[in-house]
CSV table of C-alpha atoms in Angstrom, one decimal:
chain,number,residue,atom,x,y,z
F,1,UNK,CA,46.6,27.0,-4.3
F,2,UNK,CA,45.6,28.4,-7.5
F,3,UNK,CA,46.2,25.0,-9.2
F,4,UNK,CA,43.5,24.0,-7.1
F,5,UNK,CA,41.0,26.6,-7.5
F,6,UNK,CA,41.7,25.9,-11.6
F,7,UNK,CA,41.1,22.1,-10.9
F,8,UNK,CA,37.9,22.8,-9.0
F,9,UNK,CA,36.7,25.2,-11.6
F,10,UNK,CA,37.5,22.6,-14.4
F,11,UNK,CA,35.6,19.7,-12.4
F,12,UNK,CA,32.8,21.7,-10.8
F,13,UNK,CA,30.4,20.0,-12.5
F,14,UNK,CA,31.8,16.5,-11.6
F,15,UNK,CA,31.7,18.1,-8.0
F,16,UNK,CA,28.2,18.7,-8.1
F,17,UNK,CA,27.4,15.5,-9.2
F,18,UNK,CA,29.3,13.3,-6.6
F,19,UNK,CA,27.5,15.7,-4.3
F,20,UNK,CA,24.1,15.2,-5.0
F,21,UNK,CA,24.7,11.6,-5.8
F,22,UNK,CA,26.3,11.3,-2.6
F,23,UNK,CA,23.4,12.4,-0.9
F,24,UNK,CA,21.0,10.4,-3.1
F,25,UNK,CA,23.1,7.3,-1.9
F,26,UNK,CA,23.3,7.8,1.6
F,27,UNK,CA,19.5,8.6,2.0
F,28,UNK,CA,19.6,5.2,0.1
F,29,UNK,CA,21.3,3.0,2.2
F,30,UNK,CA,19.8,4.7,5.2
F,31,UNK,CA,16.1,3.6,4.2
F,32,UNK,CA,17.4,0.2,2.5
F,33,UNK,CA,17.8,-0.9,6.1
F,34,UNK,CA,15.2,1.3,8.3
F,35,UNK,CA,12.6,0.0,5.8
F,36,UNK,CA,11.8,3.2,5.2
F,37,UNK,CA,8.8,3.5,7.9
F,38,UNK,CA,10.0,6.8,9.8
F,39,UNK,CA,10.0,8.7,6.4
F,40,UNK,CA,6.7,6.6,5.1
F,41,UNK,CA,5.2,8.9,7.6
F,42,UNK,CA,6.5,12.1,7.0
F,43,UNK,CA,6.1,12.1,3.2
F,44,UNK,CA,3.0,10.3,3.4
F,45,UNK,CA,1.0,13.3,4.5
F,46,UNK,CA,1.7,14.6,0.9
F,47,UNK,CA,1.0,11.9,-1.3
F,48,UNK,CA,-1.7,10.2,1.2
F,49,UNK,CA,-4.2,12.7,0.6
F,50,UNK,CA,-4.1,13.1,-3.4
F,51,UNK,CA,-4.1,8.8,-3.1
F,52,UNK,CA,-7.2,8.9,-0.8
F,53,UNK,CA,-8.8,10.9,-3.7
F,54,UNK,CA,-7.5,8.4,-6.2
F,55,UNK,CA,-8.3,5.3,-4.3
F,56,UNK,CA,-11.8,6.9,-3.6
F,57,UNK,CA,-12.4,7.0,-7.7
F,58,UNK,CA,-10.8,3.4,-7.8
F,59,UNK,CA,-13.5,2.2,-5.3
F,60,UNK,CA,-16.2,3.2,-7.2
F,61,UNK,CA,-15.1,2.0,-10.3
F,62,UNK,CA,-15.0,-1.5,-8.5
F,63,UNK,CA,-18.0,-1.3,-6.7
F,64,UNK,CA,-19.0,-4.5,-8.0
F,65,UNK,CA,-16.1,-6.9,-6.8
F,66,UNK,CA,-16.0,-4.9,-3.8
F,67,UNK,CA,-19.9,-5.9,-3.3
F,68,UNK,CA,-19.3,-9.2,-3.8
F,69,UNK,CA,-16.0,-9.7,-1.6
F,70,UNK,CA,-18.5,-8.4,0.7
F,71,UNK,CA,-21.0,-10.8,0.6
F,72,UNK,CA,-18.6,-13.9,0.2
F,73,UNK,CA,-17.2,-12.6,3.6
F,74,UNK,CA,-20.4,-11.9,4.6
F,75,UNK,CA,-21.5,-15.7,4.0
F,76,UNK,CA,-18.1,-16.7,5.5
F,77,UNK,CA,-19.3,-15.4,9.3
F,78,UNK,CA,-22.4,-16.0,9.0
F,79,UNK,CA,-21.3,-19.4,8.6
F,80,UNK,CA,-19.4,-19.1,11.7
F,81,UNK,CA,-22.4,-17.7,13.7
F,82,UNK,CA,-23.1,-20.1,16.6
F,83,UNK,CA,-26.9,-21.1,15.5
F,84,UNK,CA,-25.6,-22.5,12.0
F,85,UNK,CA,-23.9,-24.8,14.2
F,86,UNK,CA,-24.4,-28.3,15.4
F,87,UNK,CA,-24.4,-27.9,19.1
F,88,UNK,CA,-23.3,-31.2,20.1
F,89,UNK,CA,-21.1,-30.7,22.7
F,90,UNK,CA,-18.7,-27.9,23.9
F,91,UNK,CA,-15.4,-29.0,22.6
F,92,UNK,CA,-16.6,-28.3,19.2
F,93,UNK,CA,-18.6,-25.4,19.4
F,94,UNK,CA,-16.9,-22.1,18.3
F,95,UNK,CA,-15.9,-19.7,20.9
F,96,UNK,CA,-13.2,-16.6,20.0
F,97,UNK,CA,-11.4,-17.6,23.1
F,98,UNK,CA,-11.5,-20.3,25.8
F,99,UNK,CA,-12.2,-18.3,28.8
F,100,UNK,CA,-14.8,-15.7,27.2
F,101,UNK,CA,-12.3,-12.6,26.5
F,102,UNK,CA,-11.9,-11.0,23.0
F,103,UNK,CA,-8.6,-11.9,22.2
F,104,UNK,CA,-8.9,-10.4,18.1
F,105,UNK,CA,-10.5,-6.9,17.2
F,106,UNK,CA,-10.9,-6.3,13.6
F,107,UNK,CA,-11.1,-2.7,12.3
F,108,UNK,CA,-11.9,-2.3,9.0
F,109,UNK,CA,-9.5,0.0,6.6
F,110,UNK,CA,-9.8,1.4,3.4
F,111,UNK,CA,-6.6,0.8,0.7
F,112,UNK,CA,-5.7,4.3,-0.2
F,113,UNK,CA,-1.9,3.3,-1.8
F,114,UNK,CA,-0.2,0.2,-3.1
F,115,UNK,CA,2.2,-1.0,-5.5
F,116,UNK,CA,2.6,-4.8,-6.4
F,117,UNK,CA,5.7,-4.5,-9.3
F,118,UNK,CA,8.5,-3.7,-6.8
F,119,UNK,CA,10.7,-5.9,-4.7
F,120,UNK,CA,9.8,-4.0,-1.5
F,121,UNK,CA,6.1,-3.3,-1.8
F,122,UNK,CA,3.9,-1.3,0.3
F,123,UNK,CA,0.7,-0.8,1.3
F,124,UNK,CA,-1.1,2.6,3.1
F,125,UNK,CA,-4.4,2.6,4.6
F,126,UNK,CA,-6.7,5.7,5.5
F,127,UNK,CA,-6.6,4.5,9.4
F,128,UNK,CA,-4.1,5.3,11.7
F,129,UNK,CA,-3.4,6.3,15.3
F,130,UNK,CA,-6.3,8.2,15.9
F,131,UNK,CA,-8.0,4.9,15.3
F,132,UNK,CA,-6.0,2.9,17.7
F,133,UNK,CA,-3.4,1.7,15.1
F,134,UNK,CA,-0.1,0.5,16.2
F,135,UNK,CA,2.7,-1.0,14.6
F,136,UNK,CA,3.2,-4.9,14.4
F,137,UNK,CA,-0.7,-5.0,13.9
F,138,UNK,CA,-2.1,-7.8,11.4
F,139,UNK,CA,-3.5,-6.6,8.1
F,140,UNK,CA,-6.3,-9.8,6.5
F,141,UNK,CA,-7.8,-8.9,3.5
F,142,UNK,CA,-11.3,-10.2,2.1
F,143,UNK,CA,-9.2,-13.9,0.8
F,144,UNK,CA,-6.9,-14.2,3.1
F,145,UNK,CA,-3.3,-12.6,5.2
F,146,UNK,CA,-2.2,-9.1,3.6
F,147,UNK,CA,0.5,-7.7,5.8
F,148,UNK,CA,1.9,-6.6,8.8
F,149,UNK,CA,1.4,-2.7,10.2
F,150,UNK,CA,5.1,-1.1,10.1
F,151,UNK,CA,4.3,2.6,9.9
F,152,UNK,CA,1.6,5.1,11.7
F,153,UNK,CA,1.2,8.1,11.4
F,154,UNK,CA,-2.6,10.4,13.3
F,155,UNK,CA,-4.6,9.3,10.1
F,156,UNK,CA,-2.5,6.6,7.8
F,157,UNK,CA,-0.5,3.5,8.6
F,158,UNK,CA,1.8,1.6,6.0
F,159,UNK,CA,1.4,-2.0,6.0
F,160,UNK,CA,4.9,-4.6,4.6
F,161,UNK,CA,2.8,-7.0,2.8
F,162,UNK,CA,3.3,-10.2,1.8
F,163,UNK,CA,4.9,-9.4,-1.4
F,164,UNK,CA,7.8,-7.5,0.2
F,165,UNK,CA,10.6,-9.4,0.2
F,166,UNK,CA,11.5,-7.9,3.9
F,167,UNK,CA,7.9,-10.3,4.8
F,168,UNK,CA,8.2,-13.5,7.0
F,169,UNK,CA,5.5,-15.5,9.0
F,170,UNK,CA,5.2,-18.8,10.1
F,171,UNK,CA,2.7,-20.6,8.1
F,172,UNK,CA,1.5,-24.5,8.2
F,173,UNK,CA,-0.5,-27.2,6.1
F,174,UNK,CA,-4.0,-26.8,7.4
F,175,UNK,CA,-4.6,-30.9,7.0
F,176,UNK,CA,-1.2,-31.9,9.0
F,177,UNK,CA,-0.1,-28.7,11.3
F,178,UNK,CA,3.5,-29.2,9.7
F,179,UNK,CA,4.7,-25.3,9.8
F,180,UNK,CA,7.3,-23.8,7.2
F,181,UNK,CA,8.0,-20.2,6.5
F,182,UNK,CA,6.6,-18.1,4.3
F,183,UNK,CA,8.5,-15.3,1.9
F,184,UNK,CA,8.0,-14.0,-1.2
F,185,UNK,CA,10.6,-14.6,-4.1
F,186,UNK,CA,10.0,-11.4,-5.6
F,187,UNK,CA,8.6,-12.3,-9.2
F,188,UNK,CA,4.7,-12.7,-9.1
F,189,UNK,CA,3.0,-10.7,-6.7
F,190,UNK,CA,-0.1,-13.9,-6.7
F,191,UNK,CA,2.7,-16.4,-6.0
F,192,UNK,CA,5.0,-17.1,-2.4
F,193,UNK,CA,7.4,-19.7,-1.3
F,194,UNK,CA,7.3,-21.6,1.5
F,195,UNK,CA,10.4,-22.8,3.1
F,196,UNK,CA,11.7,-25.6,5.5
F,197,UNK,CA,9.4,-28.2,5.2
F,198,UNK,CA,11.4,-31.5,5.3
F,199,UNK,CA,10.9,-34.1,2.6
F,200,UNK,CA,9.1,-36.2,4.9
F,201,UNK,CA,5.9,-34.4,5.2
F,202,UNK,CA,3.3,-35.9,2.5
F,203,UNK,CA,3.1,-32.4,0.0
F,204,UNK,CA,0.4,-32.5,-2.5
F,205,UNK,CA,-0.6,-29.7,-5.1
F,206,UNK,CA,-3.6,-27.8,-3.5
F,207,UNK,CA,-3.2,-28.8,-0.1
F,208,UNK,CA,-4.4,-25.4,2.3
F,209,UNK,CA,-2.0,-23.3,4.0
F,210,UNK,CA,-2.7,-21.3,7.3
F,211,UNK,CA,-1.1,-19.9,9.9
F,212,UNK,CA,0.6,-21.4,12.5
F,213,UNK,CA,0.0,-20.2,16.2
F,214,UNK,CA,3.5,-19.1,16.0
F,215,UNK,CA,2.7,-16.3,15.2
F,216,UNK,CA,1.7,-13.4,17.9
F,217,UNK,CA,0.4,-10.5,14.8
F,218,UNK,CA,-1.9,-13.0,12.6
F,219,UNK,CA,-4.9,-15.1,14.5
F,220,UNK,CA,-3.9,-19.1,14.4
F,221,UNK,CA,-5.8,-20.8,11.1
F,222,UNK,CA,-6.0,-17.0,8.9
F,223,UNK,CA,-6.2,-18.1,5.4
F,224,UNK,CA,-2.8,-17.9,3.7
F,225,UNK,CA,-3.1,-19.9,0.0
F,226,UNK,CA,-3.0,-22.7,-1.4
F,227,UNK,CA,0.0,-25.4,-3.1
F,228,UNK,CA,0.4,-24.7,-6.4
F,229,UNK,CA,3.5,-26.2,-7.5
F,230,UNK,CA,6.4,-28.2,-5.6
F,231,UNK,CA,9.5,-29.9,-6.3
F,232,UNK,CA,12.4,-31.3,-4.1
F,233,UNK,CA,15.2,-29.3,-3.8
F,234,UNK,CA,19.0,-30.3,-3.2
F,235,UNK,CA,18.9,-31.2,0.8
F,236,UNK,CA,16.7,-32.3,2.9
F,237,UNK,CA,13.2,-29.4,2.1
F,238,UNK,CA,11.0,-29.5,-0.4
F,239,UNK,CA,10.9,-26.2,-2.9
F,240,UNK,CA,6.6,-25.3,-2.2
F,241,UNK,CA,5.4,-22.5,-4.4
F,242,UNK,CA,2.3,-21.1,-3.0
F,243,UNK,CA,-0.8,-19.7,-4.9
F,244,UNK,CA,-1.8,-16.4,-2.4
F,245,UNK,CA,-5.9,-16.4,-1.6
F,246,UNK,CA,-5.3,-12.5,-2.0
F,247,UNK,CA,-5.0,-10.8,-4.5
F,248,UNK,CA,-2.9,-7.4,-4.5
F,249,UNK,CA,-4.5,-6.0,-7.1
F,250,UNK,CA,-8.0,-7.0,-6.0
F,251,UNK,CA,-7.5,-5.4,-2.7
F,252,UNK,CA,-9.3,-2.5,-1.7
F,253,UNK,CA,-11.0,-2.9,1.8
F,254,UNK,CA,-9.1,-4.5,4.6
F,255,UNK,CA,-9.3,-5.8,8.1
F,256,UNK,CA,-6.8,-4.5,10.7
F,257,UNK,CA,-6.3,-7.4,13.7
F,258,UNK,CA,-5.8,-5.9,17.0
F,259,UNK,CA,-4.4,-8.8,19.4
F,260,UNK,CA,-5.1,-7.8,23.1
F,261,UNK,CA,-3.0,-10.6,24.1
F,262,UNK,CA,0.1,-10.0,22.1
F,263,UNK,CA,1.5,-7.0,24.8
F,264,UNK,CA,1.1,-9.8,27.5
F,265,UNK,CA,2.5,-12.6,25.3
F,266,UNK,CA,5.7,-10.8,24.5
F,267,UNK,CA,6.3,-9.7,27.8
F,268,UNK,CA,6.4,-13.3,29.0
F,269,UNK,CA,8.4,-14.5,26.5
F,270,UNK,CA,11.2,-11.7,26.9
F,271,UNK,CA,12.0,-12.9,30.6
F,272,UNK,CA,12.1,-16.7,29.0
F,273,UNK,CA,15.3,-15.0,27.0
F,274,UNK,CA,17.7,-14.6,29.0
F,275,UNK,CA,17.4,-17.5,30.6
F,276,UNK,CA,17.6,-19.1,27.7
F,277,UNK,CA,20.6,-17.7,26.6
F,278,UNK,CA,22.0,-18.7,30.2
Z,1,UNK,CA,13.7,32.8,-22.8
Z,2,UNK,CA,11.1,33.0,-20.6
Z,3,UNK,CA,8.9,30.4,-23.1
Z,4,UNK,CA,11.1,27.1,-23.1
Z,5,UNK,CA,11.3,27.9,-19.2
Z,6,UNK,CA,7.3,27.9,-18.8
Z,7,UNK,CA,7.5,24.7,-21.1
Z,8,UNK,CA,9.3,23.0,-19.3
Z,9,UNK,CA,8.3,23.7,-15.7
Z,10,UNK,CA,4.5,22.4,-17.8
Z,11,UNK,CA,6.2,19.4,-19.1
Z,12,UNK,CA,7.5,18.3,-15.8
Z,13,UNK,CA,4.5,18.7,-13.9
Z,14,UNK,CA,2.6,16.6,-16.6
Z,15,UNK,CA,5.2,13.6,-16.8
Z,16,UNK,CA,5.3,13.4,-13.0
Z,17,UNK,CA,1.4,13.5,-12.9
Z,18,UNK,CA,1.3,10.9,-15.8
Z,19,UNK,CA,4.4,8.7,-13.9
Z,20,UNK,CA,2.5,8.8,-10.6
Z,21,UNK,CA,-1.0,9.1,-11.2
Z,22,UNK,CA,-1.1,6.3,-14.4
Z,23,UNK,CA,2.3,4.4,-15.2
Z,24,UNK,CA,2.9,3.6,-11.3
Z,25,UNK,CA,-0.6,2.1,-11.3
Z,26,UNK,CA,-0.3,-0.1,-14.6
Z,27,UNK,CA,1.7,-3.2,-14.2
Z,28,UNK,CA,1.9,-6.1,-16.7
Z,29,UNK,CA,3.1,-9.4,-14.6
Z,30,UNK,CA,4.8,-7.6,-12.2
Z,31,UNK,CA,7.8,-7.6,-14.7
Z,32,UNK,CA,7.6,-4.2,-16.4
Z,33,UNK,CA,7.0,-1.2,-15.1
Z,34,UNK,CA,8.3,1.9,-17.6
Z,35,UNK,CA,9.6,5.1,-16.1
Z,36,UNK,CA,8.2,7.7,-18.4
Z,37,UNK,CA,9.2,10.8,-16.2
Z,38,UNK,CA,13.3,10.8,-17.2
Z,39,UNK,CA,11.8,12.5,-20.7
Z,40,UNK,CA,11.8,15.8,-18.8
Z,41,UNK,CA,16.0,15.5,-18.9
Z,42,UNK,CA,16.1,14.3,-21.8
Z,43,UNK,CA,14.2,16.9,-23.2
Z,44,UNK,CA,15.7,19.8,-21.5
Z,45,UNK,CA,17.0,22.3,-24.1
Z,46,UNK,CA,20.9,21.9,-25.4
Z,47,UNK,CA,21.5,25.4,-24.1
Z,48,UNK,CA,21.0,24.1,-20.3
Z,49,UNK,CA,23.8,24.5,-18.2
Z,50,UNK,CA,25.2,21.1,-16.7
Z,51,UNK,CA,25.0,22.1,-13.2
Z,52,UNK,CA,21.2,23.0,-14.0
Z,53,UNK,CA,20.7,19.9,-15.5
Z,54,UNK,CA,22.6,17.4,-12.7
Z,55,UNK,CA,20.5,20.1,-9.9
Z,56,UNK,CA,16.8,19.4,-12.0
Z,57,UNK,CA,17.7,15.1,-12.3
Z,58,UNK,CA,18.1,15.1,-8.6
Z,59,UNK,CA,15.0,17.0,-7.9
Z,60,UNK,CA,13.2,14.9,-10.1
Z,61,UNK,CA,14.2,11.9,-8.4
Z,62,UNK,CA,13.5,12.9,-5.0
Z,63,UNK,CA,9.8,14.0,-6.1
Z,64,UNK,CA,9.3,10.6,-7.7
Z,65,UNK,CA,11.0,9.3,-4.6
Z,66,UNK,CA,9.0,11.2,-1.7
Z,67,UNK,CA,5.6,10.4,-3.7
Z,68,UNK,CA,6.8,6.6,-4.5
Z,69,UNK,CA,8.2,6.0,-0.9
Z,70,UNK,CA,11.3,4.4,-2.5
Z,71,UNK,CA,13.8,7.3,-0.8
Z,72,UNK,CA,17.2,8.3,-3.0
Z,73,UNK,CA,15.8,4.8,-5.6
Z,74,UNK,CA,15.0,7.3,-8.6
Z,75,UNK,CA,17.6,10.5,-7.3
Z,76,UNK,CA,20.6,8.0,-7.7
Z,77,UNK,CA,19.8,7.5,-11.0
Z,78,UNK,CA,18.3,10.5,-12.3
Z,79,UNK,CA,21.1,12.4,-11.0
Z,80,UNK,CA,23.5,9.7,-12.9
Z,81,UNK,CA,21.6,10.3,-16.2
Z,82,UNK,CA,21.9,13.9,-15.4
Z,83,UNK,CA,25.7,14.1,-14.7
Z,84,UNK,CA,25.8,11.5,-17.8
Z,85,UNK,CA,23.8,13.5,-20.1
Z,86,UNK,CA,26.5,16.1,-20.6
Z,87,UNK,CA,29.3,14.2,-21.7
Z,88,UNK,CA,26.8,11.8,-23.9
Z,89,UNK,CA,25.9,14.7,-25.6
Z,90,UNK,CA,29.4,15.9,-26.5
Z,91,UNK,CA,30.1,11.9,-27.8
Z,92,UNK,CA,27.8,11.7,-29.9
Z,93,UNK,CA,27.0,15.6,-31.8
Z,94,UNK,CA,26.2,16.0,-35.3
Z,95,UNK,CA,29.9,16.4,-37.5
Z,96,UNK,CA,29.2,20.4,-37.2
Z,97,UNK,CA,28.2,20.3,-33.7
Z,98,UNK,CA,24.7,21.6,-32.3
Z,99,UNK,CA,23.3,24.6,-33.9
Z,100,UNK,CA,21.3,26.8,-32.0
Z,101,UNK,CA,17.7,26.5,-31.7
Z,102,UNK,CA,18.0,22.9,-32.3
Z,103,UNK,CA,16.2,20.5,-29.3
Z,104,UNK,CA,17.3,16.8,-28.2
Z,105,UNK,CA,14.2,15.5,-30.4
Z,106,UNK,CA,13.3,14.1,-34.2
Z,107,UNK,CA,12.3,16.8,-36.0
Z,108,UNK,CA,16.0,18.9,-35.0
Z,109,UNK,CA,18.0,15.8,-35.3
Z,110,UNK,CA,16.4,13.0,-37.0
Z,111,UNK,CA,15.1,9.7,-35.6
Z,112,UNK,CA,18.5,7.8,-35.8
Z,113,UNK,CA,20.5,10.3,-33.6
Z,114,UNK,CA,17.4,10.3,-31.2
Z,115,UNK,CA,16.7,6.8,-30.8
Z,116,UNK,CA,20.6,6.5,-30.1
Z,117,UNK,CA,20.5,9.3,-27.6
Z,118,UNK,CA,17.2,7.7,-25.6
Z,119,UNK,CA,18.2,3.8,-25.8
Z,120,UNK,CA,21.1,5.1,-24.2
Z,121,UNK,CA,20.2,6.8,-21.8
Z,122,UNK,CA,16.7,5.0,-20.4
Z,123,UNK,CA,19.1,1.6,-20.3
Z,124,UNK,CA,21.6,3.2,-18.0
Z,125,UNK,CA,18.7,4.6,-15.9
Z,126,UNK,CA,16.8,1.6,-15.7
Z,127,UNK,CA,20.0,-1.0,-15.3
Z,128,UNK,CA,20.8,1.9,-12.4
Z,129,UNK,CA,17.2,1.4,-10.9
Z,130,UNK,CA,16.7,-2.3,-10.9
Z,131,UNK,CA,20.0,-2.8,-10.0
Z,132,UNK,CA,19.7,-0.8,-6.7
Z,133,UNK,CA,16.1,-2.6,-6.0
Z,134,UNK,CA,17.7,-6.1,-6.3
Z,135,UNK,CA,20.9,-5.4,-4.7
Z,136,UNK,CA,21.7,-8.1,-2.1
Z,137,UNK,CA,18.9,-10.6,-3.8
Z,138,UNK,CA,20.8,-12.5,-5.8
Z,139,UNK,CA,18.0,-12.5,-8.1
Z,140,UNK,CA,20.1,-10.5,-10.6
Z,141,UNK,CA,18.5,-12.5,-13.5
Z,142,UNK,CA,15.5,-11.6,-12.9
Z,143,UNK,CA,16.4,-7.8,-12.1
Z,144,UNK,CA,18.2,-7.6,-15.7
Z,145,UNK,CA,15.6,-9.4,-17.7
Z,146,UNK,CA,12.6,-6.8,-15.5
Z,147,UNK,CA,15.2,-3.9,-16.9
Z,148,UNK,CA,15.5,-4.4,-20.3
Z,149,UNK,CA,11.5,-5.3,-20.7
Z,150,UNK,CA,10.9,-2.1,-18.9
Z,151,UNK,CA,13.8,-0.1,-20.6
Z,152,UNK,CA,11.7,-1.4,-24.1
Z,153,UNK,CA,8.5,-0.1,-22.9
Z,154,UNK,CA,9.5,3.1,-22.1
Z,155,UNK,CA,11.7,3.9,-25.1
Z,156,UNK,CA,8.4,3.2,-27.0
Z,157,UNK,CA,6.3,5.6,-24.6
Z,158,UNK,CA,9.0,8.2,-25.6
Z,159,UNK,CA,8.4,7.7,-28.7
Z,160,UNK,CA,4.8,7.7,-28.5
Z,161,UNK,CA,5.1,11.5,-26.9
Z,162,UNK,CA,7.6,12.1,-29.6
Z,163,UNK,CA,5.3,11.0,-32.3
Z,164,UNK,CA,2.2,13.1,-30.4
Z,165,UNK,CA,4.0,16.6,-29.8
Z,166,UNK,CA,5.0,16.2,-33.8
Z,167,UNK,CA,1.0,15.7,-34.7
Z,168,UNK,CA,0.1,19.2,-32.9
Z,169,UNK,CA,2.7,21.3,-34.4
């Protein structure tokens, strides 16, 4: 027993550190694979507020690109506006949804936190569930797609953007509908891949990239970016690198895209499981 | 005693204002992003105890970590470079051993012994660091190369402090 107490005594400092890095490691793991939303939440209210005050400084310092994202997007629905169409018939005029309803809200948010030199990247915006916020929520910047809602808390919600490497969504060539998915490789934070497009599909450098009605978060046809390099890769997919229309560090207002169809969507879709599975 | 405490309680609030408030926000290509704040262990007097020490690293890193939303990233390996510190410092001591009133820096111990001390020490963090943020990648060429550039940048920020602190005295 005392042999003990002397070999404790003589290690207690090893002790203390397999401890403490014990703990370190298992608060690790546990938030490698919960993605770290729940705790987002609770720390956020201590950071988020000295970040609003940051990001409030940061905004005026930018007033000018702010302006004139402003006025591009501006132009942009203005553009869409029915009288600056041709009203030839009703197949091509532009309606939000074919039988009158809004299907796509858009709330606009603030960026009060983000980081764009990690693997896992996050976003936090000043609006959260006290503005109607909920997870799964599509985030569109000025350019194009940011992110995806993950966290809320009564007046912040974290956003997994496209430059986290946890980020998928189903993305296609604007000229030829052909759909792929998009991820991010984890080195530029301007740059994505896009993956499983088969050798087949005619792939040339610039060609538009948008996404596919697959997805239930991000309205069909949302600006992703563009081709900016390619190659053929060992099987049957090409290797697409994609230049992003947004840029991360540019991004300091953002549009949050409530789908009032996605509830009904899903729930359709689970009973179509099990039967599939069947 | 009570002055190298009140020093270093200001010294830590100013390197995790600096980490979180300018170095977090500066990023060259995505590649390098230097982790200033570890200069508060390295820093701490000789005459710390190691449980002190090993306590303050993980403290540090959970701070970092909380106000980052990277949870147990930075503890893991501040408490590493805590635990570390105390047997580094044993390897490598001056032939007659440290004196007292002598600090880990360049005027105490010259630059040679300090840049020896720091290299070591900010490389183990950062190789720590990157490694955990890669780890099921694959992309482990990318993680070293993003540690070393970073471990580079942030030896020279040390140095720059170094270099500052020595200008005021």
């Amino acid at each position: 027993m005392r042999t003990l107490i002397r070999f404790f005594q003589r290690h207690y400092l090893f002790f203390i550190f397999l401890v403490l890095e014990g703990a370190a490691f298992a608060l690790l793991v546990q938030n490698h694979f919960v993605q770290r939303v729940a705790y987002g939440n609770f720390s956020g209210n201590i950071s988020n507020v000295v970040n609003e005050q940051i990001s409030d400084w940061n905004n005026y310092l930018h007033l000018r690109q702010i302006n004139e994202q402003l006025i591009r997007e501006n132009t942009e629905l203005r553009n869409r506006l029915p009288e600056s169409m041709y009203a030839a018939d009703a197949e091509h005029s532009f309606s939000v949804d074919t039988v009158n309803q809004v299907k796509y809200q858009y709330l606009s948010a603030a960026v009060i936190n983000i980081s764009v030199n990690k693997q896992y990247n996050y976003i936090t915006l000043n609006k959260g569930a006290e503005q109607n916020v909920a997870k799964n929520m599509a985030v569109m910047g000025p350019d194009g797609i940011v992110g995806v809602v993950v966290g809320v808390s009564d007046h912040f919600a974290t956003v997994l953007p496209v430059i986290n490497r946890h980020f998928r969504v189903s993305t296609k060539f604007k000229k030829n509908h052909y759909y792929g998915s998009l991820q991010w490789d984890g080195k530029s934070y301007r740059h994505a891949e896009l993956n499983e497009i088969p050798l087949h599909v005619p792939v040339e450098t610039g060609d538009t990239l948008v996404i596919s009605g697959y997805s239930s978060n991000f309205p069909e046809g949302a600006p992703v970016g563009t081709v900016s390099h390619f190659s053929k890769k060992d099987g049957n997919f090409y290797d697409i690198e994609v230049l992003l229309f947004s840029d991360f560090r540019k991004l300091f207002h953002v549009s949050i895209v409530k789908n009032y169809m996605k509830l009904e969507q899903d729930e359709l879709e689970q009973l179509i499981k099990p039967a599939a599975n069947d | 005693m009570i002055r190298p405490v009140i020093i270093n309680i200001f010294r830590l609030l100013l390197l995790v204002f600096l980490q979180l408030f300018v170095l977090n926000h500066i990023q060259f290509s995505g590649y390098v992003n230097p982790y200033l704040y570890i200069l508060f262990i390295l820093w701490l007097p000789f005459e710390t105890p190691g449980w002190l020490t090993i306590v303050l690293a993980f403290a540090l890193g959970m701070v970092i970590d909380v106000t980052s939303h990277t949870i147990g990233y930075h503890a893991f390996a501040t408490t590493f470079i805590g635990y570390m510190r105390y047997h580094l410092l044993a390897l490598i001591a001056p032939r007659n051993g440290y004196e007292f009133g002598m600090s880990p820096t360049v005027p105490s111990l010259g630059l040679a012994w300090f840049m020896k001390y720091i290299s070591i020490m900010v490389v183990i963090h950062h190789v720590i660091l990157f490694g955990i943020e890669s780890f099921g990648m694959g992309d482990y060429l990318a993680a070293t190369f993003r540690a070393i550039v970073s471990s580079i940048f942030t030896i020279l920020l040390i140095l720059v402090c170094q270099f500052l602190t020595l200008r005021s005295r």
